[in-house]
Amino acid sequence: SWEKTREFNLGFEVGILSDRFLLTADLYQRNTTDLLLNNPIPAVTGFTATTTNVGELANRGIELALNTRVLTGDLQWNVRVNVSRNINEVVDLGGLESLPLSKASKGMWFLTEVGQPLGQFFGWVQEGVWLNEEQLQTNPSYPGARPGSIRVRDLNGDGEIDADDRAVLGSYLPDFDFGFINDF
C-alpha cells in the first residue's frame, strides 16, 4: 500500500509598519508510517529482500522568513531572508535496529538505523594520502595501497584496516538551509 503521512503545522505571520517588515514562522512535525523498505529475508527463499510496508520516519523543524521593503519610491529595494532547520529521525524499521548497508560509492555506504537520520554516510575515515613507501611499511594500510593512495584511520587500533574500522561519517541532510535575496 502507499506510505501514510500525518503532519501538524503551527504558523504565524506578523507585519509591522504597513507590512514593510513581514515575519513568517512555521513549526512542523511530519510522521510517515508504512514506509516501503527492502527488508532482508533468508537466502534459502531464493531472494535477498522483499519490499514491504514497514517502518516509520519523523521529520520536525522550523522555517523562518523575513521580507522587508527597504525603499518604496521610484527606487525600490526589497530584502528577503529565510532559514530552516529539519531534524530527520528513523523511528522504526519493522523490528530491525538497522537495514543492511547499501553502497554509495567506492569505500562509502549508506547506513539506516533506528534513532538516527535516514541514510547516513558510513565508511572509512580518510586522513590524507600515503606520501611514500616508508609510511606504508610503518602504518596500517589496506591491501593494494601504494604512495598516492588514500590513507585510512585504524579506528579500532588493531594494526589493520578492515570493515571494523568503518564509522558514521555524517548525514547528507543539511543542518540548516538559508537564503538571502536583494531585489532592486
CSV table of C-alpha atoms in Angstrom, one decimal:
chain,number,residue,atom,x,y,z
A,1,SER,CA,0.0,0.0,0.0
A,2,TRP,CA,1.0,3.6,-0.1
A,3,GLU,CA,3.1,5.2,2.7
A,4,LYS,CA,1.0,7.3,5.1
A,5,THR,CA,2.0,10.8,6.3
A,6,ARG,CA,0.5,12.8,9.1
A,7,GLU,CA,1.6,16.4,9.6
A,8,PHE,CA,1.0,19.1,12.2
A,9,ASN,CA,1.9,22.7,11.4
A,10,LEU,CA,1.8,25.8,13.6
A,11,GLY,CA,2.5,29.0,11.8
A,12,PHE,CA,2.2,32.7,12.2
A,13,GLU,CA,2.8,35.9,10.2
A,14,VAL,CA,3.4,39.3,11.7
A,15,GLY,CA,3.6,42.5,9.7
A,16,ILE,CA,4.7,45.9,11.0
A,17,LEU,CA,4.8,49.4,9.6
A,18,SER,CA,2.2,48.6,6.9
A,19,ASP,CA,3.9,45.3,6.2
A,20,ARG,CA,7.2,46.9,5.3
A,21,PHE,CA,8.6,44.2,7.6
A,22,LEU,CA,6.9,40.8,7.4
A,23,LEU,CA,8.0,37.9,9.6
A,24,THR,CA,6.7,34.4,8.9
A,25,ALA,CA,7.3,31.3,11.1
A,26,ASP,CA,6.3,27.7,10.6
A,27,LEU,CA,6.8,24.8,13.1
A,28,TYR,CA,6.0,21.4,11.8
A,29,GLN,CA,6.0,17.7,12.8
A,30,ARG,CA,5.7,15.2,10.0
A,31,ASN,CA,5.4,11.4,10.7
A,32,THR,CA,5.5,8.9,7.8
A,33,THR,CA,4.4,5.3,8.5
A,34,ASP,CA,4.2,2.2,6.4
A,35,LEU,CA,7.5,3.1,4.7
A,36,LEU,CA,8.2,1.0,1.6
A,37,LEU,CA,11.5,-0.7,2.5
A,38,ASN,CA,13.5,-3.6,1.3
A,39,ASN,CA,13.6,-6.0,4.2
A,40,PRO,CA,16.2,-8.7,4.2
A,41,ILE,CA,14.9,-12.3,4.2
A,42,PRO,CA,16.7,-15.7,4.4
A,43,ALA,CA,18.6,-16.5,1.3
A,44,VAL,CA,17.1,-20.0,1.3
A,45,THR,CA,14.0,-18.4,-0.2
A,46,GLY,CA,15.9,-17.6,-3.4
A,47,PHE,CA,15.7,-13.9,-2.7
A,48,THR,CA,17.6,-11.5,-0.6
A,49,ALA,CA,14.9,-8.9,0.3
A,50,THR,CA,11.3,-8.2,-0.1
A,51,THR,CA,9.6,-4.8,-0.4
A,52,THR,CA,7.1,-4.3,2.4
A,53,ASN,CA,5.3,-1.6,4.3
A,54,VAL,CA,7.3,-1.3,7.5
A,55,GLY,CA,9.0,1.4,9.4
A,56,GLU,CA,8.4,5.0,10.5
A,57,LEU,CA,10.2,8.2,9.8
A,58,ALA,CA,9.8,11.5,11.7
A,59,ASN,CA,10.7,15.0,10.5
A,60,ARG,CA,10.3,18.1,12.6
A,61,GLY,CA,11.6,21.5,12.1
A,62,ILE,CA,11.1,25.2,11.8
A,63,GLU,CA,11.1,27.6,8.9
A,64,LEU,CA,11.6,31.4,9.3
A,65,ALA,CA,11.3,34.1,6.7
A,66,LEU,CA,11.7,37.9,6.9
A,67,ASN,CA,10.6,40.0,4.0
A,68,THR,CA,11.4,43.8,4.0
A,69,ARG,CA,10.6,46.7,1.7
A,70,VAL,CA,13.5,48.9,2.4
A,71,LEU,CA,12.8,51.6,-0.3
A,72,THR,CA,9.4,52.0,-1.8
A,73,GLY,CA,9.7,55.1,-4.0
A,74,ASP,CA,11.0,55.3,-7.6
A,75,LEU,CA,13.9,53.2,-6.5
A,76,GLN,CA,12.5,50.0,-4.9
A,77,TRP,CA,14.6,47.7,-2.7
A,78,ASN,CA,13.3,44.5,-1.2
A,79,VAL,CA,15.3,42.1,1.0
A,80,ARG,CA,14.2,38.6,1.8
A,81,VAL,CA,15.9,36.3,4.2
A,82,ASN,CA,14.9,32.7,5.1
A,83,VAL,CA,16.3,30.0,7.3
A,84,SER,CA,15.0,26.5,8.0
A,85,ARG,CA,16.1,23.6,10.2
A,86,ASN,CA,14.8,20.0,9.7
A,87,ILE,CA,15.5,17.1,12.1
A,88,ASN,CA,15.1,13.7,10.5
A,89,GLU,CA,14.9,10.5,12.5
A,90,VAL,CA,14.2,6.9,11.7
A,91,VAL,CA,11.7,5.8,14.4
A,92,ASP,CA,11.1,2.2,13.4
A,93,LEU,CA,12.4,-0.3,10.8
A,94,GLY,CA,9.8,-3.1,11.2
A,95,GLY,CA,11.6,-4.6,14.3
A,96,LEU,CA,15.1,-4.2,12.9
A,97,GLU,CA,17.7,-2.0,14.5
A,98,SER,CA,19.3,-1.2,11.1
A,99,LEU,CA,19.0,-2.0,7.5
A,100,PRO,CA,21.8,-3.8,5.5
A,101,LEU,CA,24.4,-1.3,4.2
A,102,SER,CA,23.7,0.0,0.7
A,103,LYS,CA,26.7,1.0,-1.4
A,104,ALA,CA,27.1,4.7,-2.2
A,105,SER,CA,30.5,4.7,-3.9
A,106,LYS,CA,33.9,3.1,-3.5
A,107,GLY,CA,34.6,2.8,0.2
A,108,MET,CA,31.4,4.5,1.2
A,109,TRP,CA,28.0,3.1,2.2
A,110,PHE,CA,24.6,4.4,3.4
A,111,LEU,CA,23.6,3.3,6.9
A,112,THR,CA,20.0,3.5,8.0
A,113,GLU,CA,19.4,2.7,11.7
A,114,VAL,CA,16.7,3.5,14.3
A,115,GLY,CA,17.2,6.7,16.2
A,116,GLN,CA,19.4,8.3,13.5
A,117,PRO,CA,18.9,10.3,10.3
A,118,LEU,CA,17.9,8.4,7.2
A,119,GLY,CA,20.8,7.1,5.1
A,120,GLN,CA,23.9,8.3,6.9
A,121,PHE,CA,27.3,8.1,5.2
A,122,PHE,CA,29.2,5.2,6.6
A,123,GLY,CA,32.8,4.3,5.7
A,124,TRP,CA,36.5,4.7,6.5
A,125,VAL,CA,37.8,7.9,8.0
A,126,GLN,CA,40.2,9.4,5.5
A,127,GLU,CA,43.3,11.2,6.8
A,128,GLY,CA,45.1,12.2,3.5
A,129,VAL,CA,47.2,10.2,1.2
A,130,TRP,CA,50.3,8.0,1.5
A,131,LEU,CA,53.3,10.0,0.6
A,132,ASN,CA,56.0,7.3,0.3
A,133,GLU,CA,56.7,3.6,0.7
A,134,GLU,CA,58.2,4.1,4.2
A,135,GLN,CA,54.8,5.4,5.5
A,136,LEU,CA,53.1,2.4,4.1
A,137,GLN,CA,55.5,0.0,5.8
A,138,THR,CA,55.2,1.6,9.2
A,139,ASN,CA,51.5,2.2,9.4
A,140,PRO,CA,48.3,0.0,9.0
A,141,SER,CA,47.0,0.2,5.4
A,142,TYR,CA,44.5,-1.7,3.3
A,143,PRO,CA,45.6,-4.3,0.7
A,144,GLY,CA,46.8,-2.7,-2.6
A,145,ALA,CA,47.7,0.7,-1.0
A,146,ARG,CA,50.6,2.5,-2.6
A,147,PRO,CA,52.0,6.0,-2.5
A,148,GLY,CA,49.3,8.4,-3.6
A,149,SER,CA,46.5,6.1,-2.2
A,150,ILE,CA,44.1,7.4,0.4
A,151,ARG,CA,45.3,7.0,4.0
A,152,VAL,CA,42.6,5.4,6.2
A,153,ARG,CA,42.5,5.7,10.0
A,154,ASP,CA,42.8,2.5,12.0
A,155,LEU,CA,39.8,3.2,14.3
A,156,ASN,CA,40.0,0.1,16.5
A,157,GLY,CA,43.8,0.1,16.8
A,158,ASP,CA,44.3,-3.5,15.8
A,159,GLY,CA,47.0,-2.7,13.3
A,160,GLU,CA,45.0,-3.5,10.1
A,161,ILE,CA,42.4,-1.7,8.0
A,162,ASP,CA,39.2,-3.8,7.7
A,163,ALA,CA,35.4,-3.5,8.0
A,164,ASP,CA,35.7,-2.9,11.8
A,165,ASP,CA,37.4,0.4,11.1
A,166,ARG,CA,34.4,2.0,9.5
A,167,ALA,CA,32.3,4.7,11.2
A,168,VAL,CA,29.4,7.0,10.6
A,169,LEU,CA,30.8,9.9,8.7
A,170,GLY,CA,27.7,12.2,8.8
A,171,SER,CA,24.4,12.8,7.0
A,172,TYR,CA,23.7,14.0,3.5
A,173,LEU,CA,20.9,16.1,5.1
A,174,PRO,CA,22.0,19.7,5.9
A,175,ASP,CA,21.9,21.0,9.5
A,176,PHE,CA,20.0,24.1,8.1
A,177,ASP,CA,19.2,25.9,4.9
A,178,PHE,CA,19.2,29.6,4.3
A,179,GLY,CA,18.7,32.1,1.6
A,180,PHE,CA,19.2,35.8,1.1
A,181,ILE,CA,17.7,37.8,-1.8
A,182,ASN,CA,18.1,41.5,-2.7
A,183,ASP,CA,15.7,43.0,-5.3
A,184,PHE,CA,16.2,46.5,-6.8
